[in-house]
Amino acid sequence: MVLEAKEVQFSYSDGTTALKEINLHIPRGHFCALLGPNGVGKTTFFKVLINLLKPSQGEVRLDGQPVSNYSRAELYRRIGFVFQDPNDQLFAPTVGEDVAFGPTNLKFPPAEIAARVQTALELVGIPQLINKPIHYLSYGQKKRASIAGVLAMRPQIMILDEPTAGLDPLGVREIMNLLVRLNKQEGITILMATHDVDLVPIYANHIFILNEGKIVLDGSPKEVFSQKQLIRSAHLRLPRVAHLGEILFNKDNLSIDSLPLTIGEARRMVVSQVKGTGDSHG
Amino acid sequence: MIKESYFAVDALTQRDNLFTRMDARVKVILSITALIVLLAIPGVKFALGLVGLIMAALFLIRIPLKLVIGRIAVPLIFGIFVFLLLLFFQNGHPIFTLHVLGSNIAGTREGFILGTTILARITASVSLLLFLSVTTPVHELGHALIYLRFPKVIVEIMLLTYRYLFVLWDEGMRIRQAQTLRMGYPDGRGIRTWKRSVKSISTLMAMVFIRAYDRAESTFDAMQARAYNGNVTGGHYKSWKTKGMQPWS
């Protein structure tokens, strides 16, 4: 177990309760998604996870230790946080300087910092932008630069707040492929917030559904999306492909063991149905 | 238009030429030295020589004349105003007299000398700063200033201001466009139209301040999440430009 939230509650100073009782375990090496509608407290929860906000009750533990026990340098060396709006995060004048910010604060020698900056920019695919002023970057490039800024600290866990928000379909695919690569090749545990239900089953192997300040569902995409009523009551919906499967099952009497969540699963389901029909006719 | 102007200056610093290749510290040291000499030496010869030299350099690296005039015009108008004030109100030997509204105003020799000196110094100083701004990217300037032991906090605020100038400008423009689309700035004349426009502008300014505050909070969170310890720029600027401009080198 890497990161764990136990009975976490959080209220704002105006009395609004954002998080009521959150229990969550993020195992090492997993690709997790936190799904929830707008304004449900995903960003607040992430800020509590990384100790930027203190919970009113409960605690967050990293490798068994409360996050409040870690020094800032030690904590953020292990957990990287990527903000939703890259403009919040990119404050240095150039890409290279921004990516160097974290390693410099961790007091690495200059050669190590330069190497980390180079590696991080190569990982996100923008090494050529090292000396580029931030305001010349496109939104997608800014997203990549902000991820590089966190990668340069070589975290074990990366928490990303809506990493695909505002990107075009190609941009979404590129960022998600990058995250999968970081998860599979670099072994970084990923936790991302999103409300894009179509995206999640393709990439994530563990899903948490946050609604009304609580984690109402927790499990693999198959387990989570089989709870159709709970998903809908959380102001979310089934992935489009799963919805099609549901209609085929309910209205067209197609026999389906479980709802398909991805195009690949749907294809296999359709092919098997067609073949089955063909066999029965033959 | 203001943003385009910033972008234009910024884009010029990204060009490759003799002066952009030069180390920022050399340019800063030369500029400060020139400013000190400018203020120390009486008369206008050095100032005019400096203006001529800078204009030749700007011409050499093909800085658009429109930009040069645009940047120098405002301080120059101010300088001419100061020159006229000194010419007519400085005590000394009269060199000519004007009859204005039934009274005589005399221009004095001492006033002329002092006025031309100040006008020349203003023009030279502004030209010098213009030269520095079109040949030195702001981040290099910042690192050069830190290297030269300028207070780090001031340089860091300058760098953050530079970075967020563009972001806040965009936010302000978005609000302005949204206001325009909902008749925040109506056409026509009259006190009502004027009042509506003033109200929209005041709302816009208040919103930009609030958003700047929000942005500052988020940015501070982002800095903390990357182990912020009081240094924005970090690192040391040990090597000269030819050995690499990265601040961490």
Short mmCIF file of N, CA, C and O in Angstrom, two decimals, chain A residues 118-190:
data_model
loop_
_atom_site.label_atom_id
_atom_site.label_comp_id
_atom_site.label_asym_id
_atom_site.label_seq_id
_atom_site.Cartn_x
_atom_site.Cartn_y
_atom_site.Cartn_z
N GLN A 118 16.43 17.42 -18.44
CA GLN A 118 16.50 16.83 -19.77
C GLN A 118 15.64 15.57 -19.86
O GLN A 118 14.85 15.39 -20.78
N THR A 119 15.82 14.69 -18.87
CA THR A 119 15.08 13.42 -18.88
C THR A 119 13.57 13.66 -18.81
O THR A 119 12.80 13.05 -19.56
N ALA A 120 13.17 14.57 -17.92
CA ALA A 120 11.73 14.83 -17.75
C ALA A 120 11.13 15.39 -19.04
O ALA A 120 10.05 14.97 -19.46
N LEU A 121 11.85 16.30 -19.68
CA LEU A 121 11.33 16.88 -20.92
C LEU A 121 11.29 15.84 -22.04
O LEU A 121 10.39 15.85 -22.87
N GLU A 122 12.28 14.93 -22.04
CA GLU A 122 12.26 13.86 -23.05
C GLU A 122 11.09 12.91 -22.81
O GLU A 122 10.44 12.46 -23.74
N LEU A 123 10.83 12.62 -21.53
CA LEU A 123 9.72 11.71 -21.20
C LEU A 123 8.38 12.26 -21.69
O LEU A 123 7.53 11.53 -22.16
N VAL A 124 8.20 13.58 -21.56
CA VAL A 124 6.92 14.16 -22.00
C VAL A 124 6.96 14.61 -23.46
O VAL A 124 5.98 15.12 -23.99
N GLY A 125 8.12 14.43 -24.09
CA GLY A 125 8.22 14.67 -25.54
C GLY A 125 8.39 16.12 -25.96
O GLY A 125 8.05 16.48 -27.09
N ILE A 126 8.93 16.97 -25.06
CA ILE A 126 9.16 18.36 -25.48
C ILE A 126 10.59 18.84 -25.15
O ILE A 126 10.76 19.97 -24.67
N PRO A 127 11.62 18.02 -25.43
CA PRO A 127 12.98 18.49 -25.07
C PRO A 127 13.40 19.74 -25.84
O PRO A 127 14.19 20.53 -25.35
N GLN A 128 12.81 19.93 -27.02
CA GLN A 128 13.19 21.09 -27.85
C GLN A 128 12.67 22.41 -27.28
O GLN A 128 13.08 23.48 -27.71
N LEU A 129 11.77 22.34 -26.31
CA LEU A 129 11.17 23.57 -25.77
C LEU A 129 11.88 24.06 -24.51
O LEU A 129 11.39 24.96 -23.83
N ILE A 130 13.04 23.51 -24.22
CA ILE A 130 13.71 23.79 -22.93
C ILE A 130 13.91 25.29 -22.67
O ILE A 130 13.74 25.76 -21.55
N ASN A 131 14.26 26.04 -23.69
CA ASN A 131 14.52 27.48 -23.47
C ASN A 131 13.36 28.37 -23.90
O ASN A 131 13.52 29.57 -24.00
N LYS A 132 12.22 27.77 -24.17
CA LYS A 132 11.07 28.53 -24.68
C LYS A 132 10.35 29.25 -23.54
O LYS A 132 10.07 28.64 -22.51
N PRO A 133 10.02 30.53 -23.71
CA PRO A 133 9.19 31.19 -22.69
C PRO A 133 7.81 30.53 -22.63
O PRO A 133 7.27 30.14 -23.66
N ILE A 134 7.29 30.43 -21.41
CA ILE A 134 6.03 29.69 -21.18
C ILE A 134 4.88 30.26 -22.02
O ILE A 134 4.05 29.52 -22.54
N HIS A 135 4.83 31.60 -22.16
CA HIS A 135 3.66 32.18 -22.83
C HIS A 135 3.63 31.91 -24.33
O HIS A 135 2.67 32.27 -24.99
N TYR A 136 4.67 31.28 -24.86
CA TYR A 136 4.65 30.90 -26.28
C TYR A 136 4.09 29.50 -26.48
O TYR A 136 3.92 29.05 -27.62
N LEU A 137 3.86 28.77 -25.39
CA LEU A 137 3.44 27.37 -25.52
C LEU A 137 1.94 27.26 -25.78
O LEU A 137 1.16 28.10 -25.35
N SER A 138 1.57 26.19 -26.49
CA SER A 138 0.15 25.90 -26.65
C SER A 138 -0.35 25.28 -25.34
O SER A 138 0.46 24.92 -24.47
N TYR A 139 -1.67 25.13 -25.21
CA TYR A 139 -2.23 24.58 -23.98
C TYR A 139 -1.70 23.15 -23.74
O TYR A 139 -1.33 22.80 -22.62
N GLY A 140 -1.66 22.35 -24.81
CA GLY A 140 -1.17 20.98 -24.68
C GLY A 140 0.30 20.94 -24.25
O GLY A 140 0.69 20.11 -23.43
N GLN A 141 1.09 21.84 -24.82
CA GLN A 141 2.51 21.90 -24.44
C GLN A 141 2.66 22.33 -22.98
O GLN A 141 3.52 21.82 -22.26
N LYS A 142 1.78 23.24 -22.55
CA LYS A 142 1.82 23.68 -21.14
C LYS A 142 1.52 22.50 -20.22
O LYS A 142 2.13 22.34 -19.17
N LYS A 143 0.54 21.67 -20.63
CA LYS A 143 0.19 20.49 -19.82
C LYS A 143 1.41 19.58 -19.69
O LYS A 143 1.72 19.10 -18.61
N ARG A 144 2.07 19.36 -20.82
CA ARG A 144 3.26 18.50 -20.81
C ARG A 144 4.36 19.10 -19.94
O ARG A 144 5.02 18.39 -19.16
N ALA A 145 4.56 20.41 -20.07
CA ALA A 145 5.61 21.07 -19.28
C ALA A 145 5.29 20.96 -17.79
O ALA A 145 6.20 20.74 -16.97
N SER A 146 3.99 21.08 -17.43
CA SER A 146 3.67 20.99 -16.01
C SER A 146 3.86 19.56 -15.49
O SER A 146 4.29 19.37 -14.35
N ILE A 147 3.62 18.57 -16.34
CA ILE A 147 3.87 17.17 -15.93
C ILE A 147 5.39 16.96 -15.79
O ILE A 147 5.85 16.33 -14.83
N ALA A 148 6.15 17.54 -16.72
CA ALA A 148 7.63 17.41 -16.66
C ALA A 148 8.16 18.01 -15.36
O ALA A 148 9.08 17.46 -14.73
N GLY A 149 7.57 19.14 -14.94
CA GLY A 149 8.00 19.80 -13.70
C GLY A 149 7.86 18.89 -12.49
O GLY A 149 8.66 18.94 -11.56
N VAL A 150 6.85 18.05 -12.52
CA VAL A 150 6.64 17.10 -11.42
C VAL A 150 7.53 15.86 -11.61
O VAL A 150 8.14 15.37 -10.67
N LEU A 151 7.64 15.42 -12.87
CA LEU A 151 8.47 14.22 -13.14
C LEU A 151 9.93 14.43 -12.76
O LEU A 151 10.62 13.48 -12.38
N ALA A 152 10.39 15.67 -12.89
CA ALA A 152 11.80 15.96 -12.60
C ALA A 152 12.13 15.69 -11.13
O ALA A 152 13.29 15.57 -10.76
N MET A 153 11.07 15.61 -10.30
CA MET A 153 11.31 15.29 -8.89
C MET A 153 11.29 13.78 -8.65
O MET A 153 11.45 13.32 -7.53
N ARG A 154 11.09 13.03 -9.73
CA ARG A 154 11.04 11.54 -9.71
C ARG A 154 10.13 11.00 -8.60
O ARG A 154 10.58 10.29 -7.69
N PRO A 155 8.83 11.34 -8.66
CA PRO A 155 7.93 10.88 -7.59
C PRO A 155 7.56 9.41 -7.76
O PRO A 155 7.65 8.86 -8.86
N GLN A 156 7.13 8.78 -6.65
CA GLN A 156 6.64 7.39 -6.73
C GLN A 156 5.16 7.41 -7.11
O GLN A 156 4.65 6.47 -7.70
N ILE A 157 4.48 8.50 -6.72
CA ILE A 157 3.05 8.63 -7.01
C ILE A 157 2.84 9.96 -7.73
O ILE A 157 3.43 10.98 -7.34
N MET A 158 2.01 9.92 -8.77
CA MET A 158 1.63 11.18 -9.40
C MET A 158 0.13 11.36 -9.27
O MET A 158 -0.64 10.47 -9.63
N ILE A 159 -0.27 12.51 -8.76
CA ILE A 159 -1.69 12.82 -8.64
C ILE A 159 -1.98 13.93 -9.65
O ILE A 159 -1.30 14.97 -9.65
N LEU A 160 -2.93 13.69 -10.52
CA LEU A 160 -3.21 14.67 -11.58
C LEU A 160 -4.67 15.10 -11.51
O LEU A 160 -5.57 14.26 -11.51
N ASP A 161 -4.87 16.41 -11.46
CA ASP A 161 -6.23 16.94 -11.39
C ASP A 161 -6.72 17.23 -12.80
O ASP A 161 -6.24 18.17 -13.44
N GLU A 162 -7.63 16.43 -13.27
CA GLU A 162 -8.21 16.57 -14.62
C GLU A 162 -7.14 16.82 -15.69
O GLU A 162 -7.13 17.89 -16.32
N PRO A 163 -6.24 15.87 -15.89
CA PRO A 163 -5.13 16.11 -16.82
C PRO A 163 -5.56 16.29 -18.27
O PRO A 163 -4.79 16.82 -19.07
N THR A 164 -6.78 15.83 -18.60
CA THR A 164 -7.19 15.93 -20.00
C THR A 164 -8.16 17.08 -20.26
O THR A 164 -8.59 17.27 -21.40
N ALA A 165 -8.49 17.84 -19.21
CA ALA A 165 -9.47 18.93 -19.38
C ALA A 165 -8.94 19.97 -20.36
O ALA A 165 -7.79 20.40 -20.27
N GLY A 166 -9.77 20.34 -21.30
CA GLY A 166 -9.41 21.40 -22.24
C GLY A 166 -8.55 20.96 -23.40
O GLY A 166 -8.13 21.80 -24.21
N LEU A 167 -8.27 19.65 -23.50
CA LEU A 167 -7.43 19.19 -24.61
C LEU A 167 -8.29 18.64 -25.75
O LEU A 167 -9.39 18.13 -25.52
N ASP A 168 -7.77 18.71 -26.97
CA ASP A 168 -8.49 18.12 -28.10
C ASP A 168 -8.31 16.59 -28.06
O ASP A 168 -7.47 16.09 -27.29
N PRO A 169 -9.09 15.83 -28.86
CA PRO A 169 -9.02 14.36 -28.74
C PRO A 169 -7.60 13.79 -28.89
O PRO A 169 -7.20 12.89 -28.15
N LEU A 170 -6.84 14.35 -29.81
CA LEU A 170 -5.46 13.85 -29.98
C LEU A 170 -4.63 14.17 -28.74
O LEU A 170 -3.86 13.33 -28.26
N GLY A 171 -4.82 15.38 -28.22
CA GLY A 171 -4.10 15.80 -27.00
C GLY A 171 -4.45 14.89 -25.83
O GLY A 171 -3.57 14.50 -25.06
N VAL A 172 -5.73 14.54 -25.72
CA VAL A 172 -6.17 13.63 -24.64
C VAL A 172 -5.45 12.29 -24.77
O VAL A 172 -4.89 11.77 -23.81
N ARG A 173 -5.45 11.77 -26.00
CA ARG A 173 -4.82 10.46 -26.21
C ARG A 173 -3.33 10.50 -25.89
O ARG A 173 -2.80 9.59 -25.24
N GLU A 174 -2.68 11.58 -26.31
CA GLU A 174 -1.24 11.67 -26.07
C GLU A 174 -0.92 11.76 -24.58
O GLU A 174 -0.01 11.09 -24.10
N ILE A 175 -1.70 12.57 -23.86
CA ILE A 175 -1.45 12.70 -22.41
C ILE A 175 -1.74 11.37 -21.71
O ILE A 175 -0.97 10.93 -20.86
N MET A 176 -2.84 10.71 -22.09
CA MET A 176 -3.17 9.45 -21.44
C MET A 176 -2.13 8.37 -21.76
O MET A 176 -1.74 7.60 -20.88
N ASN A 177 -1.65 8.33 -23.01
CA ASN A 177 -0.60 7.37 -23.36
C ASN A 177 0.67 7.66 -22.57
O ASN A 177 1.38 6.74 -22.14
N LEU A 178 0.94 8.94 -22.38
CA LEU A 178 2.12 9.32 -21.58
C LEU A 178 1.97 8.80 -20.15
O LEU A 178 2.91 8.22 -19.59
N LEU A 179 0.77 8.97 -19.59
CA LEU A 179 0.56 8.52 -18.20
C LEU A 179 0.67 6.99 -18.10
O LEU A 179 1.24 6.48 -17.15
N VAL A 180 0.14 6.31 -19.11
CA VAL A 180 0.24 4.83 -19.11
C VAL A 180 1.72 4.43 -19.18
O VAL A 180 2.17 3.52 -18.46
N ARG A 181 2.47 5.13 -20.01
CA ARG A 181 3.91 4.83 -20.14
C ARG A 181 4.63 5.07 -18.80
O ARG A 181 5.45 4.26 -18.37
N LEU A 182 4.28 6.17 -18.15
CA LEU A 182 4.92 6.46 -16.85
C LEU A 182 4.55 5.40 -15.83
O LEU A 182 5.37 5.00 -15.01
N ASN A 183 3.32 4.92 -15.91
CA ASN A 183 2.85 3.90 -14.98
C ASN A 183 3.52 2.56 -15.25
O ASN A 183 4.05 1.92 -14.35
N LYS A 184 3.56 2.16 -16.53
CA LYS A 184 4.07 0.83 -16.88
C LYS A 184 5.60 0.78 -16.90
O LYS A 184 6.21 -0.15 -16.39
N GLN A 185 6.22 1.80 -17.52
CA GLN A 185 7.68 1.74 -17.69
C GLN A 185 8.44 2.31 -16.49
O GLN A 185 9.48 1.80 -16.11
N GLU A 186 7.92 3.40 -15.94
CA GLU A 186 8.66 4.03 -14.83
C GLU A 186 8.14 3.55 -13.47
O GLU A 186 8.71 3.92 -12.44
N GLY A 187 7.05 2.79 -13.49
CA GLY A 187 6.51 2.24 -12.24
C GLY A 187 5.86 3.28 -11.34
O GLY A 187 5.74 3.07 -10.12
N ILE A 188 5.46 4.40 -11.91
CA ILE A 188 4.85 5.46 -11.09
C ILE A 188 3.37 5.15 -10.87
O ILE A 188 2.64 4.84 -11.82
N THR A 189 2.96 5.21 -9.61
CA THR A 189 1.54 5.02 -9.29
C THR A 189 0.80 6.29 -9.72
O THR A 189 1.24 7.40 -9.44
N ILE A 190 -0.33 6.09 -10.42
CA ILE A 190 -1.05 7.26 -10.93
C ILE A 190 -2.42 7.34 -10.27
O ILE A 190 -3.12 6.34 -10.14
#
